[in-house]
């Protein structure tokens, strides 16, 4: 029997990769987007699947939109990937973020309970929930200490998912995914900002890239691999939450240095603190500088995930190393540059 799945946030990075994976597995894929984002289906187009996904309009903050959609189709699985997902913006729009990223999870689960409690539900939880970390390496049992309105909203979604699983016997699980990147990453996130920015500099279309805290460290994996883990979580006999990560951490500055190496840009770091900058040795121009505008009111300094539970139950392990990830992103940047 062909399964029917709903992916909220299908226009985003993970939504596009997951839709592609489910189509390959012969699912009927309903992807929800907002009317306002019809122009931003570039990721589905890049993967050549924009005509294969059935698009339905859904504003996640609207309970009636959710009900209408769950009554229209008989879903086997729902993947809740839609969110206001940019941490920095959550400080400017905390109420909006708590509504779209947090409370919408409750709306989805309450509707599942009412319409069809057999639907399996995946919640996109985040390593940002660990915040100021209480353990050096974070796993499913590590306490949360969120440092942004975004992370607080995700903690709400996480515990709501757990509650509906334990109270109502709904197959509802969370994947606690650490940062994952790809050529389909939004341009506002730091890895894509760096790969696109440095390619623009190389092409002469940008003089200098401005960044915030280049000493923040993240556990960066490859998004295309991470959606396989997401799918596997809903194929298990027993509903369980999983950490998905690489187990390695690198600073933003290390990510920049890898990108420079790959692009063969000969540059050196000079200065300290707000005056730290990167100078192109060939023409002595400053190509990266620090702008405090990109600092956050509260920062997550370092994240490292332990995904051994995923290895044990899902037979999933991250494969792509940081160097390869940079290569994949830069090659795509160069191939798609207009
Ligand atoms: P993304 O590229 O920013 O995509 C977010 C999606 O949510 C977009 O399709 C967006 O639609 C949609 N959306 C935003 N506001 C909405 C609203 N009010 N109603 C309906 N849809 C809305 O994010 P991603 O990187 O693919 O991440 C997918 C999910 O995983 C998110 O929930 C994110 O918080 C979570 N997560 C991501 C990472 C990561 O490293 N990528 C790690 C952990 C967890 P528009 O195109 O209309 O804006
Ligand atoms: O790329 P980022 O904006 O990602 P962040 O904040 O880690 O959040 C991403 O990963 C989470 C999983 O842990 C997801 F839940 C979330 O939805 C999102 O996908 O920033 C990464 C780091 C931060 O410490 C930030 O302060 O890079 C630092 N950074 C330094 N300069 C910058 C910049 N970040 C951005 N976006 N832009 C800068 O100029």
Tab-separated table of C-alpha atoms and ligand atoms in Angstrom:
chain	number	residue	atom	x	y	z
A	1	UNK	CA	0.000	0.000	0.000
A	2	UNK	CA	1.318	3.427	-0.963
A	3	UNK	CA	1.830	5.549	2.170
A	4	UNK	CA	0.693	9.153	2.386
A	5	UNK	CA	2.870	11.636	4.245
A	6	UNK	CA	2.548	15.285	5.143
A	7	UNK	CA	5.706	17.390	5.346
A	8	UNK	CA	5.202	20.792	6.927
A	9	UNK	CA	7.872	23.258	5.801
A	10	UNK	CA	8.438	21.448	2.500
A	11	UNK	CA	9.934	24.620	0.998
A	12	UNK	CA	12.817	24.509	3.506
A	13	UNK	CA	16.150	22.676	3.349
A	14	UNK	CA	15.091	19.489	5.171
A	15	UNK	CA	11.595	19.550	3.657
A	16	UNK	CA	13.042	19.371	0.141
A	17	UNK	CA	15.478	16.535	0.924
A	18	UNK	CA	12.858	14.566	2.849
A	19	UNK	CA	10.271	14.976	0.066
A	20	UNK	CA	12.836	13.635	-2.393
A	21	UNK	CA	13.568	10.637	-0.158
A	22	UNK	CA	9.883	9.797	0.405
A	23	UNK	CA	9.105	10.078	-3.330
A	24	UNK	CA	11.919	7.602	-4.017
A	25	UNK	CA	10.272	5.297	-1.479
A	26	UNK	CA	7.017	5.597	-3.443
A	27	UNK	CA	5.112	7.727	-0.919
A	28	UNK	CA	2.356	10.112	-1.890
A	29	UNK	CA	3.877	13.350	-0.583
A	30	UNK	CA	1.751	16.271	0.504
A	31	UNK	CA	3.925	19.270	1.220
A	32	UNK	CA	2.558	22.245	3.030
A	33	UNK	CA	3.757	25.742	2.328
A	34	UNK	CA	2.557	29.259	2.884
A	35	UNK	CA	0.977	31.141	0.012
A	36	UNK	CA	3.654	33.813	0.531
A	37	UNK	CA	6.424	31.314	-0.174
A	38	UNK	CA	5.152	30.053	-3.550
A	39	UNK	CA	8.021	31.969	-5.126
A	40	UNK	CA	10.565	30.199	-2.932
A	41	UNK	CA	10.140	26.631	-4.154
A	42	UNK	CA	13.669	26.795	-5.586
A	43	UNK	CA	14.839	23.834	-3.495
A	44	UNK	CA	12.141	21.505	-4.868
A	45	UNK	CA	12.998	22.777	-8.354
A	46	UNK	CA	16.722	22.167	-7.772
A	47	UNK	CA	15.908	18.544	-6.888
A	48	UNK	CA	13.518	18.267	-9.861
A	49	UNK	CA	10.512	17.322	-7.716
A	50	UNK	CA	8.352	20.473	-7.705
A	51	UNK	CA	5.669	18.755	-9.823
A	52	UNK	CA	5.744	15.510	-7.830
A	53	UNK	CA	4.896	17.025	-4.451
A	54	UNK	CA	1.240	17.936	-3.871
A	55	UNK	CA	1.312	21.425	-2.388
A	56	UNK	CA	-1.261	22.474	0.175
A	57	UNK	CA	-1.427	25.841	1.850
A	58	UNK	CA	-0.852	25.731	5.618
A	59	UNK	CA	-0.101	28.482	8.077
A	60	UNK	CA	1.185	26.601	11.123
A	61	UNK	CA	-0.202	29.107	13.602
A	62	UNK	CA	-3.767	28.527	12.287
A	63	UNK	CA	-5.517	25.660	14.058
A	64	UNK	CA	-8.293	25.619	11.434
A	65	UNK	CA	-5.773	25.317	8.602
A	66	UNK	CA	-4.307	22.260	10.359
A	67	UNK	CA	-7.730	20.684	10.937
A	68	UNK	CA	-8.819	21.260	7.339
A	69	UNK	CA	-5.693	19.549	6.004
A	70	UNK	CA	-5.853	16.557	8.360
A	71	UNK	CA	-9.496	16.017	7.425
A	72	UNK	CA	-8.806	16.264	3.691
A	73	UNK	CA	-6.228	13.434	3.509
A	74	UNK	CA	-5.734	10.126	5.296
A	75	UNK	CA	-2.143	10.573	6.434
A	76	UNK	CA	0.047	7.700	7.606
A	77	UNK	CA	2.906	9.961	8.691
A	78	UNK	CA	3.334	13.642	9.501
A	79	UNK	CA	6.787	15.240	9.550
A	80	UNK	CA	6.635	18.606	11.304
A	81	UNK	CA	9.585	20.516	9.851
A	82	UNK	CA	7.906	23.913	9.530
A	83	UNK	CA	9.204	26.555	11.928
A	84	UNK	CA	10.568	30.042	12.304
A	85	UNK	CA	13.974	28.390	12.379
A	86	UNK	CA	16.434	31.294	12.467
A	87	UNK	CA	17.713	31.699	16.040
A	88	UNK	CA	18.767	35.362	15.629
A	89	UNK	CA	15.291	36.400	14.393
A	90	UNK	CA	13.659	34.719	17.375
A	91	UNK	CA	15.097	37.467	19.625
A	92	UNK	CA	13.301	40.091	17.518
A	93	UNK	CA	10.057	38.104	17.150
A	94	UNK	CA	9.769	35.986	20.319
A	95	UNK	CA	5.971	35.782	20.393
A	96	UNK	CA	5.717	34.912	16.727
A	97	UNK	CA	8.435	32.268	17.155
A	98	UNK	CA	6.790	30.717	20.214
A	99	UNK	CA	3.558	30.492	18.244
A	100	UNK	CA	4.901	29.079	14.953
A	101	UNK	CA	7.779	26.982	16.307
A	102	UNK	CA	6.276	25.987	19.666
A	103	UNK	CA	2.495	26.100	20.026
A	104	UNK	CA	1.862	24.764	16.521
A	105	UNK	CA	3.210	21.382	17.723
A	106	UNK	CA	0.395	21.240	20.268
A	107	UNK	CA	-2.126	22.183	17.569
A	108	UNK	CA	-0.874	19.389	15.304
A	109	UNK	CA	-0.870	16.756	18.039
A	110	UNK	CA	-4.267	17.750	19.404
A	111	UNK	CA	-5.681	17.522	15.853
A	112	UNK	CA	-4.065	14.102	15.337
A	113	UNK	CA	-5.679	12.947	18.599
A	114	UNK	CA	-9.061	14.168	17.403
A	115	UNK	CA	-8.931	13.156	13.727
A	116	UNK	CA	-6.800	9.970	13.623
A	117	UNK	CA	-4.557	8.918	16.539
A	118	UNK	CA	-2.944	6.248	14.316
A	119	UNK	CA	-1.005	8.888	12.385
A	120	UNK	CA	2.725	8.725	13.162
A	121	UNK	CA	4.220	12.107	14.056
A	122	UNK	CA	7.784	13.418	13.787
A	123	UNK	CA	8.828	16.625	15.568
A	124	UNK	CA	11.932	18.519	14.428
A	125	UNK	CA	13.607	19.135	17.778
A	126	UNK	CA	16.961	20.878	17.945
A	127	UNK	CA	20.356	20.751	19.631
A	128	UNK	CA	19.757	24.454	20.416
A	129	UNK	CA	17.618	23.122	23.302
A	130	UNK	CA	20.868	22.169	25.124
A	131	UNK	CA	21.931	25.829	25.032
A	132	UNK	CA	24.524	26.496	27.718
A	133	UNK	CA	25.428	22.852	27.873
A	134	UNK	CA	25.398	20.924	31.139
A	135	UNK	CA	27.434	18.026	29.716
A	136	UNK	CA	30.421	18.138	27.379
A	137	UNK	CA	28.784	15.740	24.919
A	138	UNK	CA	25.020	15.829	24.633
A	139	UNK	CA	22.721	12.818	24.306
A	140	UNK	CA	18.983	12.091	24.721
A	141	UNK	CA	19.280	12.315	28.537
A	142	UNK	CA	21.187	15.608	28.743
A	143	UNK	CA	19.261	18.454	30.409
A	144	UNK	CA	18.043	21.354	28.310
A	145	UNK	CA	19.214	24.891	29.055
A	146	UNK	CA	17.807	26.964	26.157
A	147	UNK	CA	19.372	30.344	25.302
A	148	UNK	CA	16.915	31.846	22.803
A	149	UNK	CA	13.165	32.217	22.254
A	150	UNK	CA	13.641	29.726	19.392
A	151	UNK	CA	15.180	27.110	21.676
A	152	UNK	CA	12.486	27.644	24.317
A	153	UNK	CA	9.799	27.108	21.659
A	154	UNK	CA	11.566	23.890	20.578
A	155	UNK	CA	11.680	22.657	24.197
A	156	UNK	CA	7.921	23.226	24.366
A	157	UNK	CA	7.427	21.220	21.166
A	158	UNK	CA	9.732	18.485	22.429
A	159	UNK	CA	7.942	17.955	25.742
A	160	UNK	CA	4.524	18.247	24.093
A	161	UNK	CA	5.506	15.439	21.709
A	162	UNK	CA	6.657	13.315	24.642
A	163	UNK	CA	3.438	14.043	26.545
A	164	UNK	CA	1.171	12.989	23.662
A	165	UNK	CA	3.188	9.798	23.217
A	166	UNK	CA	2.977	8.875	26.889
A	167	UNK	CA	-0.569	10.084	27.632
A	168	UNK	CA	-2.443	9.138	24.464
A	169	UNK	CA	-0.320	6.357	23.030
A	170	UNK	CA	0.305	8.303	19.830
A	171	UNK	CA	3.404	7.279	17.835
A	172	UNK	CA	5.006	10.697	18.312
A	173	UNK	CA	8.791	11.120	18.320
A	174	UNK	CA	11.382	13.882	18.299
A	175	UNK	CA	14.662	13.925	16.464
A	176	UNK	CA	17.138	16.141	18.294
A	177	UNK	CA	19.111	17.174	15.242
A	178	UNK	CA	22.409	19.010	15.498
A	179	UNK	CA	23.238	21.607	12.831
A	180	UNK	CA	23.052	20.180	9.334
A	181	UNK	CA	23.981	22.042	6.218
A	182	UNK	CA	23.928	21.631	2.441
A	183	UNK	CA	23.730	23.584	-0.795
A	184	UNK	CA	20.014	23.989	0.032
A	185	UNK	CA	20.718	25.784	3.337
A	186	UNK	CA	19.147	29.261	3.681
A	187	UNK	CA	21.577	32.098	2.940
A	188	UNK	CA	21.136	33.642	6.415
A	189	UNK	CA	22.693	30.648	8.225
A	190	UNK	CA	26.411	30.993	8.813
A	191	UNK	CA	27.787	28.122	6.669
A	192	UNK	CA	25.884	29.176	3.558
A	193	UNK	CA	26.636	32.841	4.272
A	194	UNK	CA	30.340	31.917	4.233
A	195	UNK	CA	30.344	29.675	1.127
A	196	UNK	CA	28.204	32.098	-0.909
A	197	UNK	CA	29.993	35.181	0.466
A	198	UNK	CA	33.483	33.916	-0.364
A	199	UNK	CA	32.409	32.839	-3.861
A	200	UNK	CA	30.935	36.328	-4.404
A	201	UNK	CA	34.254	37.848	-3.295
A	202	UNK	CA	36.126	35.573	-5.677
A	203	UNK	CA	33.850	36.655	-8.544
A	204	UNK	CA	34.294	40.345	-7.669
A	205	UNK	CA	30.647	40.816	-6.643
A	206	UNK	CA	31.324	41.503	-2.938
A	207	UNK	CA	34.170	43.351	-1.227
A	208	UNK	CA	33.894	42.140	2.338
A	209	UNK	CA	31.840	39.603	4.303
A	210	UNK	CA	30.640	40.651	7.779
A	211	UNK	CA	30.152	38.045	10.488
A	212	UNK	CA	29.388	37.809	14.218
A	213	UNK	CA	30.907	35.380	16.736
A	214	UNK	CA	33.411	33.311	14.740
A	215	UNK	CA	34.445	31.355	17.858
A	216	UNK	CA	31.066	29.617	18.291
A	217	UNK	CA	31.454	25.858	17.739
A	218	UNK	CA	28.914	23.575	16.114
A	219	UNK	CA	28.513	19.890	15.293
A	220	UNK	CA	27.902	20.233	11.549
A	221	UNK	CA	26.534	17.359	9.449
A	222	UNK	CA	25.109	16.926	5.955
A	223	UNK	CA	21.338	17.508	5.684
A	224	UNK	CA	20.799	14.926	2.941
A	225	UNK	CA	21.957	12.182	5.335
A	226	UNK	CA	19.990	13.539	8.279
A	227	UNK	CA	16.596	13.163	6.580
A	228	UNK	CA	17.267	9.419	6.277
A	229	UNK	CA	17.474	9.252	10.072
A	230	UNK	CA	14.225	11.231	10.311
A	231	UNK	CA	12.421	8.725	8.082
A	232	UNK	CA	13.869	5.758	9.982
A	233	UNK	CA	12.525	7.118	13.287
A	234	UNK	CA	8.953	6.705	12.039
A	235	UNK	CA	9.617	3.156	10.756
A	236	UNK	CA	10.551	1.777	14.204
A	237	UNK	CA	8.314	-0.611	16.158
A	238	UNK	CA	8.606	1.491	19.285
A	239	UNK	CA	8.462	5.309	19.341
A	240	UNK	CA	11.713	6.773	20.683
A	241	UNK	CA	13.553	10.107	20.535
A	242	UNK	CA	16.998	10.254	18.946
A	243	UNK	CA	20.009	12.565	18.813
A	244	UNK	CA	21.356	12.938	15.268
A	245	UNK	CA	24.865	14.364	15.033
A	246	UNK	CA	28.440	13.772	13.822
A	247	UNK	CA	30.171	13.778	17.239
A	248	UNK	CA	32.715	16.379	16.024
A	249	UNK	CA	32.716	20.114	16.646
A	250	UNK	CA	34.322	22.985	14.707
A	251	UNK	CA	34.330	26.754	15.130
A	252	UNK	CA	32.892	29.128	12.552
A	253	UNK	CA	36.496	30.263	11.977
A	254	UNK	CA	37.559	26.675	11.189
A	255	UNK	CA	34.671	26.422	8.718
A	256	UNK	CA	35.928	29.629	7.051
A	257	UNK	CA	39.491	28.263	6.894
A	258	UNK	CA	38.286	25.044	5.221
A	259	UNK	CA	36.347	27.110	2.675
A	260	UNK	CA	39.402	29.274	1.952
A	261	UNK	CA	41.513	26.167	1.387
A	262	UNK	CA	38.991	24.727	-1.008
A	263	UNK	CA	38.674	27.986	-2.967
A	264	UNK	CA	42.497	28.394	-2.934
A	265	UNK	CA	42.229	31.882	-1.432
A	266	UNK	CA	45.526	32.814	0.241
A	267	UNK	CA	44.551	34.894	3.274
A	268	UNK	CA	45.664	35.628	6.848
A	269	UNK	CA	43.866	36.526	10.080
A	270	UNK	CA	45.007	39.682	11.875
A	271	UNK	CA	43.785	41.602	14.936
A	272	UNK	CA	41.724	40.555	17.926
A	273	UNK	CA	38.128	40.805	19.149
A	274	UNK	CA	36.030	43.270	17.182
A	275	UNK	CA	39.125	44.204	15.149
A	276	UNK	CA	39.840	40.694	13.958
A	277	UNK	CA	39.777	40.473	10.172
A	278	UNK	CA	40.836	38.315	7.277
A	279	UNK	CA	43.172	39.814	4.695
A	280	UNK	CA	43.658	38.519	1.177
A	281	UNK	CA	47.449	38.224	0.819
A	282	UNK	CA	47.312	38.789	-2.955
A	283	UNK	CA	45.717	42.250	-2.939
A	284	UNK	CA	45.937	43.160	0.806
A	285	UNK	CA	42.142	43.694	0.921
A	286	UNK	CA	40.062	42.860	4.012
A	287	UNK	CA	37.645	40.143	2.938
A	288	UNK	CA	36.072	39.225	6.313
A	289	UNK	CA	35.455	41.485	9.288
A	290	UNK	CA	33.446	41.330	12.498
A	291	UNK	CA	30.194	43.265	12.840
A	292	UNK	CA	28.571	43.186	16.315
A	293	UNK	CA	25.189	43.443	14.580
A	294	UNK	CA	25.486	39.680	14.024
A	295	UNK	CA	26.071	38.885	17.725
A	296	UNK	CA	23.148	37.418	19.657
A	297	UNK	CA	21.861	38.637	23.046
A	298	UNK	CA	22.685	35.119	24.327
A	299	UNK	CA	24.965	32.677	22.542
A	300	UNK	CA	25.320	28.904	22.422
A	301	UNK	CA	29.102	28.529	22.574
A	302	UNK	CA	29.589	24.869	21.741
A	303	UNK	CA	27.585	21.796	20.789
A	304	UNK	CA	28.714	18.175	20.312
A	305	UNK	CA	26.219	15.350	19.944
A	306	UNK	CA	26.410	11.675	20.800
A	307	UNK	CA	24.238	9.756	18.341
A	308	UNK	CA	25.141	6.230	19.499
A	309	UNK	CA	21.465	5.490	20.263
A	310	UNK	CA	20.655	6.202	16.586
A	311	UNK	CA	23.504	3.906	15.581
A	312	UNK	CA	22.096	1.127	17.783
A	313	UNK	CA	18.385	1.343	16.915
A	314	UNK	CA	18.273	3.051	13.523
A	315	UNK	CA	21.572	1.712	12.168
A	316	UNK	CA	22.300	5.329	11.286
A	317	UNK	CA	25.685	7.041	11.418
A	318	UNK	CA	26.821	10.333	9.956
A	319	UNK	CA	29.240	9.771	7.054
A	320	UNK	CA	30.125	13.164	5.602
A	321	UNK	CA	33.090	14.901	7.277
A	322	UNK	CA	33.355	18.699	7.459
A	323	UNK	CA	35.894	18.867	4.591
A	324	UNK	CA	33.539	16.941	2.284
A	325	UNK	CA	30.589	19.073	3.361
A	326	UNK	CA	32.490	22.245	2.451
A	327	UNK	CA	33.412	20.679	-0.899
A	328	UNK	CA	29.774	19.776	-1.649
A	329	UNK	CA	28.601	23.277	-0.733
A	330	UNK	CA	31.312	25.126	-2.663
A	331	UNK	CA	30.941	22.995	-5.805
A	332	UNK	CA	27.215	23.694	-5.826
A	333	UNK	CA	27.846	27.400	-5.153
A	334	UNK	CA	30.153	27.581	-8.199
A	335	UNK	CA	27.827	25.530	-10.438
A	336	UNK	CA	24.746	27.568	-9.607
A	337	UNK	CA	26.326	31.003	-9.448
A	338	UNK	CA	24.546	33.587	-11.601
B	1	LIG	P1	14.222	26.046	6.991
B	1	LIG	O1	15.005	25.805	5.740
B	1	LIG	O2	14.298	27.386	7.637
B	1	LIG	O3	12.692	25.708	6.660
B	1	LIG	C1	11.658	26.079	7.527
B	1	LIG	C2	10.329	25.825	6.854
B	1	LIG	O4	9.290	26.248	7.731
B	1	LIG	C3	10.152	26.585	5.538
B	1	LIG	O5	9.527	25.746	4.613
B	1	LIG	C4	9.202	27.710	5.935
B	1	LIG	O6	8.403	28.170	4.888
B	1	LIG	C5	8.346	27.004	6.980
B	1	LIG	N1	7.619	27.952	7.816
B	1	LIG	C6	8.128	29.029	8.475
B	1	LIG	N2	7.154	29.680	9.105
B	1	LIG	C7	5.996	29.016	8.853
B	1	LIG	C8	4.641	29.211	9.218
B	1	LIG	N3	4.284	30.243	9.980
B	1	LIG	N4	3.709	28.341	8.770
B	1	LIG	C9	4.069	27.309	7.967
B	1	LIG	N5	5.349	27.056	7.591
B	1	LIG	C10	6.300	27.916	8.026
B	1	LIG	O7	14.590	24.974	8.092
B	1	LIG	P2	15.371	23.569	7.965
B	1	LIG	O8	16.823	23.844	8.141
B	1	LIG	O9	14.874	22.840	6.784
B	1	LIG	O10	14.909	22.846	9.301
B	1	LIG	C11	13.721	22.065	9.335
B	1	LIG	C12	13.227	21.961	10.766
B	1	LIG	O11	14.245	21.364	11.583
B	1	LIG	C13	12.912	23.280	11.438
B	1	LIG	O12	11.824	23.061	12.312
B	1	LIG	C14	14.158	23.619	12.235
B	1	LIG	O13	13.834	24.445	13.328
B	1	LIG	C15	14.594	22.230	12.656
B	1	LIG	N6	16.030	22.032	12.866
B	1	LIG	C16	16.907	22.377	11.909
B	1	LIG	C17	18.267	22.131	12.078
B	1	LIG	C18	19.278	22.488	11.019
B	1	LIG	O14	20.468	22.509	11.338
B	1	LIG	N7	18.882	22.712	9.784
B	1	LIG	C19	18.699	21.507	13.271
B	1	LIG	C20	17.751	21.154	14.225
B	1	LIG	C21	16.419	21.393	14.011
B	1	LIG	P3	8.730	29.511	4.027
B	1	LIG	O15	9.518	29.017	2.845
B	1	LIG	O16	7.390	30.027	3.691
B	1	LIG	O17	9.499	30.439	4.920
B	2	LIG	O1	24.129	29.153	11.265
B	2	LIG	P1	23.499	29.666	12.493
B	2	LIG	O2	22.584	30.816	12.353
B	2	LIG	O3	22.807	28.413	13.176
B	2	LIG	P2	22.313	28.131	14.693
B	2	LIG	O4	22.045	29.382	15.419
B	2	LIG	O5	23.282	27.181	15.288
B	2	LIG	O6	20.911	27.415	14.426
B	2	LIG	C1	20.760	26.405	13.431
B	2	LIG	O7	21.025	25.150	13.988
B	2	LIG	C2	20.110	24.758	15.025
B	2	LIG	C3	20.556	23.372	15.531
B	2	LIG	O8	21.488	23.530	16.567
B	2	LIG	C4	18.713	24.735	14.467
B	2	LIG	F1	17.847	24.325	15.426
B	2	LIG	C5	18.334	26.097	13.944
B	2	LIG	O9	17.042	26.045	13.351
B	2	LIG	C6	19.342	26.515	12.882
B	2	LIG	O10	19.210	25.658	11.778
B	2	LIG	O11	24.632	30.090	13.534
B	2	LIG	C7	25.658	29.197	13.931
B	2	LIG	C8	26.680	29.947	14.790
B	2	LIG	C9	26.039	30.783	15.914
B	2	LIG	O12	26.764	30.608	17.084
B	2	LIG	C10	26.181	32.218	15.444
B	2	LIG	O13	26.298	33.176	16.470
B	2	LIG	O14	27.357	30.888	13.953
B	2	LIG	C11	27.470	32.110	14.642
B	2	LIG	N1	27.612	33.205	13.662
B	2	LIG	C12	28.696	33.997	13.563
B	2	LIG	N2	28.510	34.926	12.610
B	2	LIG	C13	26.708	33.591	12.743
B	2	LIG	C14	27.283	34.688	12.080
B	2	LIG	N3	25.508	33.096	12.424
B	2	LIG	C15	24.819	33.701	11.411
B	2	LIG	N4	23.622	33.202	11.045
B	2	LIG	N5	25.328	34.800	10.761
B	2	LIG	C16	26.554	35.334	11.052
B	2	LIG	O15	26.990	36.314	10.460
